[in-house]
C-alpha cells in the first residue's frame, strides 16, 4: 500500500491561478522596487508642505539617518529643521545639537518656537562628537540629534543609522557638498543650495521613492532660512567678541 503526499508547491486544481501579469503584481506578497514602502513609516512633519508631500509618510522618517549636504556653514541650513525641532521641544522631547560651527543664538531659536529647556548643546572634537551623537541616539534620551559632521566614512554613518533605529530618534547630520558622490547608508539625503532665486532643497536619495521623483528642487521656507542665517550671524559676532571654545 502506498501513499501519495501532496506537495504544498503543487497548485491545487481548485485554486485559481493568476492569468495576467497585473494580477501577479497585485498580490499582497509582492513588492515592486521603487514603490511606496509596504510597512508604514513613522514620521515627524518637516513644516515644509512641499517636502512633506514628497516624502513617504509625509515627513522626516523617525528612526533614520537623514543626511543634509551643504555648500558652506551658515547658509541657513538649520532653518530647514526648526519647525520640526520646535514641535518636538513643545511636546517636552529633548533635542541635542552636537558640534555646531557657530554658537547657537538662544533668542533666535526661541523666536522660531524652540523650547530652550529641552535643547541640549554638546561641544566636542570630531572623535568625541561621533561618540556623543551615537550615544544620544542609541539611548533613546533624545527625540532628535542634529550633528555637524565635516568628515565621516560609511562605517561611522552606518553606526549612526543603527543607533537611530535602536533609539527611535531622528538623526540629522550636516555634511559638506563634496560628500555627494560618496556612498551613504542614510534613508534620506538632501542637498541645500543657494541661488539668486533663493535657497532650495534637492532630494538626492529617499528610501521608498522612485528615481524619477528624486531630483526635485523645493523652496526653503523664507522665514526659517532668514531666522537661521540671522542666528548664525549673531553667533559669529558673539564668537568674535569672546572666546567660548578652545
PDB file of C-alpha atoms in Angstrom:
ATOM      1  CA  UNK A   1       0.000   0.000   0.000  1.00  0.00           C
ATOM      2  CA  UNK A   2       1.429   3.325  -0.954  1.00  0.00           C
ATOM      3  CA  UNK A   3       0.551   6.852  -0.003  1.00  0.00           C
ATOM      4  CA  UNK A   4       0.878   9.942  -2.088  1.00  0.00           C
ATOM      5  CA  UNK A   5       1.958  13.068  -0.205  1.00  0.00           C
ATOM      6  CA  UNK A   6       0.592  16.295  -1.561  1.00  0.00           C
ATOM      7  CA  UNK A   7       3.278  18.877  -2.089  1.00  0.00           C
ATOM      8  CA  UNK A   8       2.465  22.403  -0.953  1.00  0.00           C
ATOM      9  CA  UNK A   9       4.317  23.592  -4.052  1.00  0.00           C
ATOM     10  CA  UNK A  10       1.852  21.889  -6.419  1.00  0.00           C
ATOM     11  CA  UNK A  11      -1.072  24.077  -7.356  1.00  0.00           C
ATOM     12  CA  UNK A  12      -4.451  22.677  -6.453  1.00  0.00           C
ATOM     13  CA  UNK A  13      -6.902  22.385  -9.308  1.00  0.00           C
ATOM     14  CA  UNK A  14      -9.454  24.189  -7.139  1.00  0.00           C
ATOM     15  CA  UNK A  15      -7.157  27.194  -6.578  1.00  0.00           C
ATOM     16  CA  UNK A  16      -7.401  29.769  -9.368  1.00  0.00           C
ATOM     17  CA  UNK A  17      -4.165  30.800 -10.948  1.00  0.00           C
ATOM     18  CA  UNK A  18      -3.468  34.430 -11.800  1.00  0.00           C
ATOM     19  CA  UNK A  19      -3.977  34.814 -15.520  1.00  0.00           C
ATOM     20  CA  UNK A  20      -2.325  38.183 -16.096  1.00  0.00           C
ATOM     21  CA  UNK A  21       0.839  39.967 -15.022  1.00  0.00           C
ATOM     22  CA  UNK A  22      -1.208  42.683 -13.337  1.00  0.00           C
ATOM     23  CA  UNK A  23      -2.883  40.069 -11.127  1.00  0.00           C
ATOM     24  CA  UNK A  24       0.501  38.668 -10.140  1.00  0.00           C
ATOM     25  CA  UNK A  25       1.875  42.128  -9.315  1.00  0.00           C
ATOM     26  CA  UNK A  26      -1.282  42.904  -7.371  1.00  0.00           C
ATOM     27  CA  UNK A  27      -0.637  40.093  -4.900  1.00  0.00           C
ATOM     28  CA  UNK A  28      -0.083  41.496  -1.362  1.00  0.00           C
ATOM     29  CA  UNK A  29       3.111  39.462  -1.023  1.00  0.00           C
ATOM     30  CA  UNK A  30       4.730  41.224  -3.976  1.00  0.00           C
ATOM     31  CA  UNK A  31       6.682  44.470  -3.509  1.00  0.00           C
ATOM     32  CA  UNK A  32       7.894  46.345  -6.580  1.00  0.00           C
ATOM     33  CA  UNK A  33      11.170  48.235  -6.428  1.00  0.00           C
ATOM     34  CA  UNK A  34      10.520  51.967  -6.305  1.00  0.00           C
ATOM     35  CA  UNK A  35       7.002  51.548  -4.935  1.00  0.00           C
ATOM     36  CA  UNK A  36       5.908  53.117  -1.679  1.00  0.00           C
ATOM     37  CA  UNK A  37       7.143  51.193   1.374  1.00  0.00           C
ATOM     38  CA  UNK A  38       4.911  48.294   2.388  1.00  0.00           C
ATOM     39  CA  UNK A  39       5.330  48.963   6.102  1.00  0.00           C
ATOM     40  CA  UNK A  40       4.082  52.290   7.487  1.00  0.00           C
ATOM     41  CA  UNK A  41       6.787  54.873   8.155  1.00  0.00           C
ATOM     42  CA  UNK A  42       6.668  56.851  11.403  1.00  0.00           C
ATOM     43  CA  UNK A  43       7.363  60.469  10.611  1.00  0.00           C
ATOM     44  CA  UNK A  44       7.636  63.951  12.054  1.00  0.00           C
ATOM     45  CA  UNK A  45       6.243  66.723   9.858  1.00  0.00           C
ATOM     46  CA  UNK A  46       9.041  68.910   8.490  1.00  0.00           C
ATOM     47  CA  UNK A  47       6.975  72.077   8.370  1.00  0.00           C
ATOM     48  CA  UNK A  48       7.608  72.388   4.623  1.00  0.00           C
ATOM     49  CA  UNK A  49       4.405  71.281   2.910  1.00  0.00           C
ATOM     50  CA  UNK A  50       6.105  70.664  -0.449  1.00  0.00           C
ATOM     51  CA  UNK A  51       8.759  68.471   1.134  1.00  0.00           C
ATOM     52  CA  UNK A  52       6.257  66.590   3.301  1.00  0.00           C
ATOM     53  CA  UNK A  53       4.148  65.841   0.217  1.00  0.00           C
ATOM     54  CA  UNK A  54       7.155  64.235  -1.454  1.00  0.00           C
ATOM     55  CA  UNK A  55       8.400  62.104   1.438  1.00  0.00           C
ATOM     56  CA  UNK A  56       6.856  58.707   2.280  1.00  0.00           C
ATOM     57  CA  UNK A  57       4.678  59.116   5.356  1.00  0.00           C
ATOM     58  CA  UNK A  58       4.574  62.889   4.998  1.00  0.00           C
ATOM     59  CA  UNK A  59       7.646  63.992   6.945  1.00  0.00           C
ATOM     60  CA  UNK A  60      11.073  63.241   8.391  1.00  0.00           C
ATOM     61  CA  UNK A  61      11.473  59.452   8.863  1.00  0.00           C
ATOM     62  CA  UNK A  62      11.806  58.645  12.565  1.00  0.00           C
ATOM     63  CA  UNK A  63      14.468  56.118  13.499  1.00  0.00           C
ATOM     64  CA  UNK A  64      16.518  57.002  10.437  1.00  0.00           C
ATOM     65  CA  UNK A  65      19.674  58.819   9.426  1.00  0.00           C
ATOM     66  CA  UNK A  66      18.919  61.987   7.466  1.00  0.00           C
ATOM     67  CA  UNK A  67      21.935  63.427   5.673  1.00  0.00           C
ATOM     68  CA  UNK A  68      21.870  67.056   4.549  1.00  0.00           C
ATOM     69  CA  UNK A  69      24.645  68.271   2.253  1.00  0.00           C
ATOM     70  CA  UNK A  70      25.518  71.965   2.389  1.00  0.00           C
ATOM     71  CA  UNK A  71      27.870  74.184   0.411  1.00  0.00           C
ATOM     72  CA  UNK A  72      29.104  76.014   3.492  1.00  0.00           C
ATOM     73  CA  UNK A  73      28.101  76.560   7.089  1.00  0.00           C
ATOM     74  CA  UNK A  74      25.788  79.470   7.775  1.00  0.00           C
ATOM     75  CA  UNK A  75      23.691  79.016   4.630  1.00  0.00           C
ATOM     76  CA  UNK A  76      20.604  78.798   6.818  1.00  0.00           C
ATOM     77  CA  UNK A  77      20.739  75.010   6.974  1.00  0.00           C
ATOM     78  CA  UNK A  78      19.313  74.839  10.495  1.00  0.00           C
ATOM     79  CA  UNK A  79      16.221  76.677   9.287  1.00  0.00           C
ATOM     80  CA  UNK A  80      15.163  73.534   7.434  1.00  0.00           C
ATOM     81  CA  UNK A  81      14.851  71.721  10.764  1.00  0.00           C
ATOM     82  CA  UNK A  82      13.482  74.453  13.024  1.00  0.00           C
ATOM     83  CA  UNK A  83       9.739  73.697  12.589  1.00  0.00           C
ATOM     84  CA  UNK A  84      10.207  70.007  13.453  1.00  0.00           C
ATOM     85  CA  UNK A  85      12.577  70.725  16.343  1.00  0.00           C
ATOM     86  CA  UNK A  86      10.180  73.320  17.721  1.00  0.00           C
ATOM     87  CA  UNK A  87       7.305  70.837  17.591  1.00  0.00           C
ATOM     88  CA  UNK A  88       9.376  68.221  19.434  1.00  0.00           C
ATOM     89  CA  UNK A  89      10.505  70.562  22.217  1.00  0.00           C
ATOM     90  CA  UNK A  90       6.959  71.857  22.687  1.00  0.00           C
ATOM     91  CA  UNK A  91       6.000  68.249  23.414  1.00  0.00           C
ATOM     92  CA  UNK A  92       8.789  68.210  26.028  1.00  0.00           C
ATOM     93  CA  UNK A  93      11.060  65.975  23.965  1.00  0.00           C
ATOM     94  CA  UNK A  94      14.790  66.585  24.219  1.00  0.00           C
ATOM     95  CA  UNK A  95      16.779  67.734  21.186  1.00  0.00           C
ATOM     96  CA  UNK A  96      20.595  67.611  21.082  1.00  0.00           C
ATOM     97  CA  UNK A  97      22.751  69.872  18.916  1.00  0.00           C
ATOM     98  CA  UNK A  98      26.268  68.485  18.544  1.00  0.00           C
ATOM     99  CA  UNK A  99      29.419  70.298  17.372  1.00  0.00           C
ATOM    100  CA  UNK A 100      27.730  73.287  15.691  1.00  0.00           C
ATOM    101  CA  UNK A 101      30.135  75.525  13.724  1.00  0.00           C
ATOM    102  CA  UNK A 102      28.674  78.576  15.488  1.00  0.00           C
ATOM    103  CA  UNK A 103      27.358  79.016  18.988  1.00  0.00           C
ATOM    104  CA  UNK A 104      23.553  78.781  18.811  1.00  0.00           C
ATOM    105  CA  UNK A 105      21.875  82.134  19.465  1.00  0.00           C
ATOM    106  CA  UNK A 106      19.107  81.428  22.029  1.00  0.00           C
ATOM    107  CA  UNK A 107      16.820  84.399  21.187  1.00  0.00           C
ATOM    108  CA  UNK A 108      16.684  83.365  17.516  1.00  0.00           C
ATOM    109  CA  UNK A 109      15.923  79.757  18.447  1.00  0.00           C
ATOM    110  CA  UNK A 110      13.232  80.828  20.917  1.00  0.00           C
ATOM    111  CA  UNK A 111      11.691  83.113  18.292  1.00  0.00           C
ATOM    112  CA  UNK A 112      11.477  80.080  15.985  1.00  0.00           C
ATOM    113  CA  UNK A 113       9.443  78.231  18.620  1.00  0.00           C
ATOM    114  CA  UNK A 114      12.187  76.155  20.267  1.00  0.00           C
ATOM    115  CA  UNK A 115      11.619  75.456  23.972  1.00  0.00           C
ATOM    116  CA  UNK A 116      15.152  76.066  25.252  1.00  0.00           C
ATOM    117  CA  UNK A 117      14.505  73.984  28.382  1.00  0.00           C
ATOM    118  CA  UNK A 118      14.532  70.907  26.155  1.00  0.00           C
ATOM    119  CA  UNK A 119      17.511  71.832  23.987  1.00  0.00           C
ATOM    120  CA  UNK A 120      20.984  70.471  24.745  1.00  0.00           C
ATOM    121  CA  UNK A 121      24.216  71.632  23.126  1.00  0.00           C
ATOM    122  CA  UNK A 122      27.303  69.398  23.107  1.00  0.00           C
ATOM    123  CA  UNK A 123      30.669  70.846  22.093  1.00  0.00           C
ATOM    124  CA  UNK A 124      33.225  68.190  21.200  1.00  0.00           C
ATOM    125  CA  UNK A 125      36.052  67.428  18.819  1.00  0.00           C
ATOM    126  CA  UNK A 126      35.399  65.225  15.806  1.00  0.00           C
ATOM    127  CA  UNK A 127      36.094  61.887  17.513  1.00  0.00           C
ATOM    128  CA  UNK A 128      34.085  62.713  20.635  1.00  0.00           C
ATOM    129  CA  UNK A 129      31.225  64.173  18.619  1.00  0.00           C
ATOM    130  CA  UNK A 130      30.794  60.847  16.803  1.00  0.00           C
ATOM    131  CA  UNK A 131      30.592  59.047  20.139  1.00  0.00           C
ATOM    132  CA  UNK A 132      28.241  61.639  21.655  1.00  0.00           C
ATOM    133  CA  UNK A 133      25.837  61.505  18.728  1.00  0.00           C
ATOM    134  CA  UNK A 134      25.748  57.725  18.732  1.00  0.00           C
ATOM    135  CA  UNK A 135      25.082  57.547  22.477  1.00  0.00           C
ATOM    136  CA  UNK A 136      22.326  60.178  22.378  1.00  0.00           C
ATOM    137  CA  UNK A 137      20.599  58.306  19.571  1.00  0.00           C
ATOM    138  CA  UNK A 138      21.021  54.804  20.935  1.00  0.00           C
ATOM    139  CA  UNK A 139      19.939  55.622  24.493  1.00  0.00           C
ATOM    140  CA  UNK A 140      16.580  56.969  23.382  1.00  0.00           C
ATOM    141  CA  UNK A 141      17.035  60.055  25.580  1.00  0.00           C
ATOM    142  CA  UNK A 142      16.684  62.447  22.633  1.00  0.00           C
ATOM    143  CA  UNK A 143      13.891  62.677  20.096  1.00  0.00           C
ATOM    144  CA  UNK A 144      16.287  64.291  17.623  1.00  0.00           C
ATOM    145  CA  UNK A 145      20.031  64.774  17.258  1.00  0.00           C
ATOM    146  CA  UNK A 146      21.479  67.445  14.964  1.00  0.00           C
ATOM    147  CA  UNK A 147      25.151  66.821  14.199  1.00  0.00           C
ATOM    148  CA  UNK A 148      27.557  68.842  12.055  1.00  0.00           C
ATOM    149  CA  UNK A 149      29.869  66.236  10.595  1.00  0.00           C
ATOM    150  CA  UNK A 150      32.591  67.593   8.293  1.00  0.00           C
ATOM    151  CA  UNK A 151      34.255  64.221   7.830  1.00  0.00           C
ATOM    152  CA  UNK A 152      32.867  60.693   8.181  1.00  0.00           C
ATOM    153  CA  UNK A 153      33.220  57.340   6.490  1.00  0.00           C
ATOM    154  CA  UNK A 154      30.500  54.835   5.614  1.00  0.00           C
ATOM    155  CA  UNK A 155      31.101  52.787   8.771  1.00  0.00           C
ATOM    156  CA  UNK A 156      30.593  55.792  11.043  1.00  0.00           C
ATOM    157  CA  UNK A 157      27.433  56.826   9.237  1.00  0.00           C
ATOM    158  CA  UNK A 158      26.141  53.267   9.432  1.00  0.00           C
ATOM    159  CA  UNK A 159      26.653  53.268  13.200  1.00  0.00           C
ATOM    160  CA  UNK A 160      24.565  56.430  13.449  1.00  0.00           C
ATOM    161  CA  UNK A 161      21.845  54.860  11.302  1.00  0.00           C
ATOM    162  CA  UNK A 162      21.725  51.781  13.547  1.00  0.00           C
ATOM    163  CA  UNK A 163      21.729  53.935  16.685  1.00  0.00           C
ATOM    164  CA  UNK A 164      18.795  55.960  15.344  1.00  0.00           C
ATOM    165  CA  UNK A 165      16.878  52.752  14.643  1.00  0.00           C
ATOM    166  CA  UNK A 166      17.602  51.453  18.146  1.00  0.00           C
ATOM    167  CA  UNK A 167      16.575  54.646  19.927  1.00  0.00           C
ATOM    168  CA  UNK A 168      13.713  55.562  17.602  1.00  0.00           C
ATOM    169  CA  UNK A 169      15.127  59.051  17.077  1.00  0.00           C
ATOM    170  CA  UNK A 170      15.625  61.487  14.235  1.00  0.00           C
ATOM    171  CA  UNK A 171      19.310  61.642  13.277  1.00  0.00           C
ATOM    172  CA  UNK A 172      20.184  64.731  11.239  1.00  0.00           C
ATOM    173  CA  UNK A 173      23.756  65.157  10.015  1.00  0.00           C
ATOM    174  CA  UNK A 174      25.048  68.163   8.100  1.00  0.00           C
ATOM    175  CA  UNK A 175      27.899  67.261   5.749  1.00  0.00           C
ATOM    176  CA  UNK A 176      29.810  69.170   3.057  1.00  0.00           C
ATOM    177  CA  UNK A 177      28.525  69.125  -0.510  1.00  0.00           C
ATOM    178  CA  UNK A 178      31.725  67.343  -1.576  1.00  0.00           C
ATOM    179  CA  UNK A 179      30.359  64.182   0.061  1.00  0.00           C
ATOM    180  CA  UNK A 180      27.608  63.976  -2.565  1.00  0.00           C
ATOM    181  CA  UNK A 181      29.388  61.305  -4.613  1.00  0.00           C
ATOM    182  CA  UNK A 182      30.230  59.165  -1.585  1.00  0.00           C
ATOM    183  CA  UNK A 183      28.157  56.131  -0.675  1.00  0.00           C
ATOM    184  CA  UNK A 184      25.834  56.670   2.278  1.00  0.00           C
ATOM    185  CA  UNK A 185      23.540  54.442   4.371  1.00  0.00           C
ATOM    186  CA  UNK A 186      21.195  57.378   5.051  1.00  0.00           C
ATOM    187  CA  UNK A 187      17.496  56.710   4.496  1.00  0.00           C
ATOM    188  CA  UNK A 188      17.084  60.285   3.289  1.00  0.00           C
ATOM    189  CA  UNK A 189      19.666  62.507   1.631  1.00  0.00           C
ATOM    190  CA  UNK A 190      19.075  66.153   0.779  1.00  0.00           C
ATOM    191  CA  UNK A 191      21.155  68.901  -0.781  1.00  0.00           C
ATOM    192  CA  UNK A 192      20.822  72.589   0.092  1.00  0.00           C
ATOM    193  CA  UNK A 193      21.962  75.157  -2.448  1.00  0.00           C
ATOM    194  CA  UNK A 194      21.650  78.904  -2.773  1.00  0.00           C
ATOM    195  CA  UNK A 195      20.947  80.886  -5.926  1.00  0.00           C
ATOM    196  CA  UNK A 196      19.553  84.274  -6.904  1.00  0.00           C
ATOM    197  CA  UNK A 197      16.045  82.848  -6.607  1.00  0.00           C
ATOM    198  CA  UNK A 198      16.661  81.760  -3.004  1.00  0.00           C
ATOM    199  CA  UNK A 199      17.636  78.699  -1.032  1.00  0.00           C
ATOM    200  CA  UNK A 200      16.488  75.378  -2.492  1.00  0.00           C
ATOM    201  CA  UNK A 201      16.237  71.793  -1.297  1.00  0.00           C
ATOM    202  CA  UNK A 202      17.106  68.913  -3.618  1.00  0.00           C
ATOM    203  CA  UNK A 203      16.059  65.372  -2.728  1.00  0.00           C
ATOM    204  CA  UNK A 204      19.076  63.247  -3.659  1.00  0.00           C
ATOM    205  CA  UNK A 205      18.024  59.935  -2.126  1.00  0.00           C
ATOM    206  CA  UNK A 206      14.925  58.730  -0.337  1.00  0.00           C
ATOM    207  CA  UNK A 207      14.121  55.190   0.649  1.00  0.00           C
ATOM    208  CA  UNK A 208      10.818  54.221  -0.968  1.00  0.00           C
ATOM    209  CA  UNK A 209      10.805  56.781  -3.790  1.00  0.00           C
ATOM    210  CA  UNK A 210      11.396  56.010  -7.457  1.00  0.00           C
ATOM    211  CA  UNK A 211      14.451  57.592  -9.071  1.00  0.00           C
ATOM    212  CA  UNK A 212      12.256  59.732 -11.274  1.00  0.00           C
ATOM    213  CA  UNK A 213      10.903  61.582  -8.263  1.00  0.00           C
ATOM    214  CA  UNK A 214      14.195  62.266  -6.574  1.00  0.00           C
ATOM    215  CA  UNK A 215      15.580  65.337  -8.225  1.00  0.00           C
ATOM    216  CA  UNK A 216      13.050  67.909  -7.133  1.00  0.00           C
ATOM    217  CA  UNK A 217      14.068  71.420  -6.139  1.00  0.00           C
ATOM    218  CA  UNK A 218      11.868  72.718  -3.356  1.00  0.00           C
ATOM    219  CA  UNK A 219      11.976  76.251  -1.910  1.00  0.00           C
ATOM    220  CA  UNK A 220      13.088  76.511   1.704  1.00  0.00           C
ATOM    221  CA  UNK A 221      10.634  78.495   3.806  1.00  0.00           C
ATOM    222  CA  UNK A 222      11.955  82.060   3.672  1.00  0.00           C
ATOM    223  CA  UNK A 223      11.258  82.871   7.312  1.00  0.00           C
ATOM    224  CA  UNK A 224      13.116  79.784   8.539  1.00  0.00           C
ATOM    225  CA  UNK A 225      16.148  80.445   6.347  1.00  0.00           C
ATOM    226  CA  UNK A 226      16.299  84.071   7.491  1.00  0.00           C
ATOM    227  CA  UNK A 227      15.956  83.130  11.161  1.00  0.00           C
ATOM    228  CA  UNK A 228      18.753  80.602  10.851  1.00  0.00           C
ATOM    229  CA  UNK A 229      21.070  82.999   8.987  1.00  0.00           C
ATOM    230  CA  UNK A 230      20.387  85.806  11.472  1.00  0.00           C
ATOM    231  CA  UNK A 231      21.143  83.459  14.348  1.00  0.00           C
ATOM    232  CA  UNK A 232      24.376  82.345  12.692  1.00  0.00           C
ATOM    233  CA  UNK A 233      25.429  85.947  12.057  1.00  0.00           C
ATOM    234  CA  UNK A 234      24.707  86.993  15.638  1.00  0.00           C
ATOM    235  CA  UNK A 235      26.516  83.929  16.957  1.00  0.00           C
ATOM    236  CA  UNK A 236      29.536  84.714  14.778  1.00  0.00           C
ATOM    237  CA  UNK A 237      29.697  88.239  16.209  1.00  0.00           C
ATOM    238  CA  UNK A 238      29.468  86.892  19.744  1.00  0.00           C
ATOM    239  CA  UNK A 239      32.201  84.355  18.988  1.00  0.00           C
ATOM    240  CA  UNK A 240      34.475  87.137  17.729  1.00  0.00           C
ATOM    241  CA  UNK A 241      33.921  89.134  20.926  1.00  0.00           C
ATOM    242  CA  UNK A 242      34.535  86.232  23.284  1.00  0.00           C
ATOM    243  CA  UNK A 243      36.471  83.015  23.427  1.00  0.00           C
ATOM    244  CA  UNK A 244      33.742  80.406  24.002  1.00  0.00           C
ATOM    245  CA  UNK A 245      35.768  77.396  22.941  1.00  0.00           C
ATOM    246  CA  UNK A 246      39.469  76.500  22.834  1.00  0.00           C
TER     247      UNK A 246
END
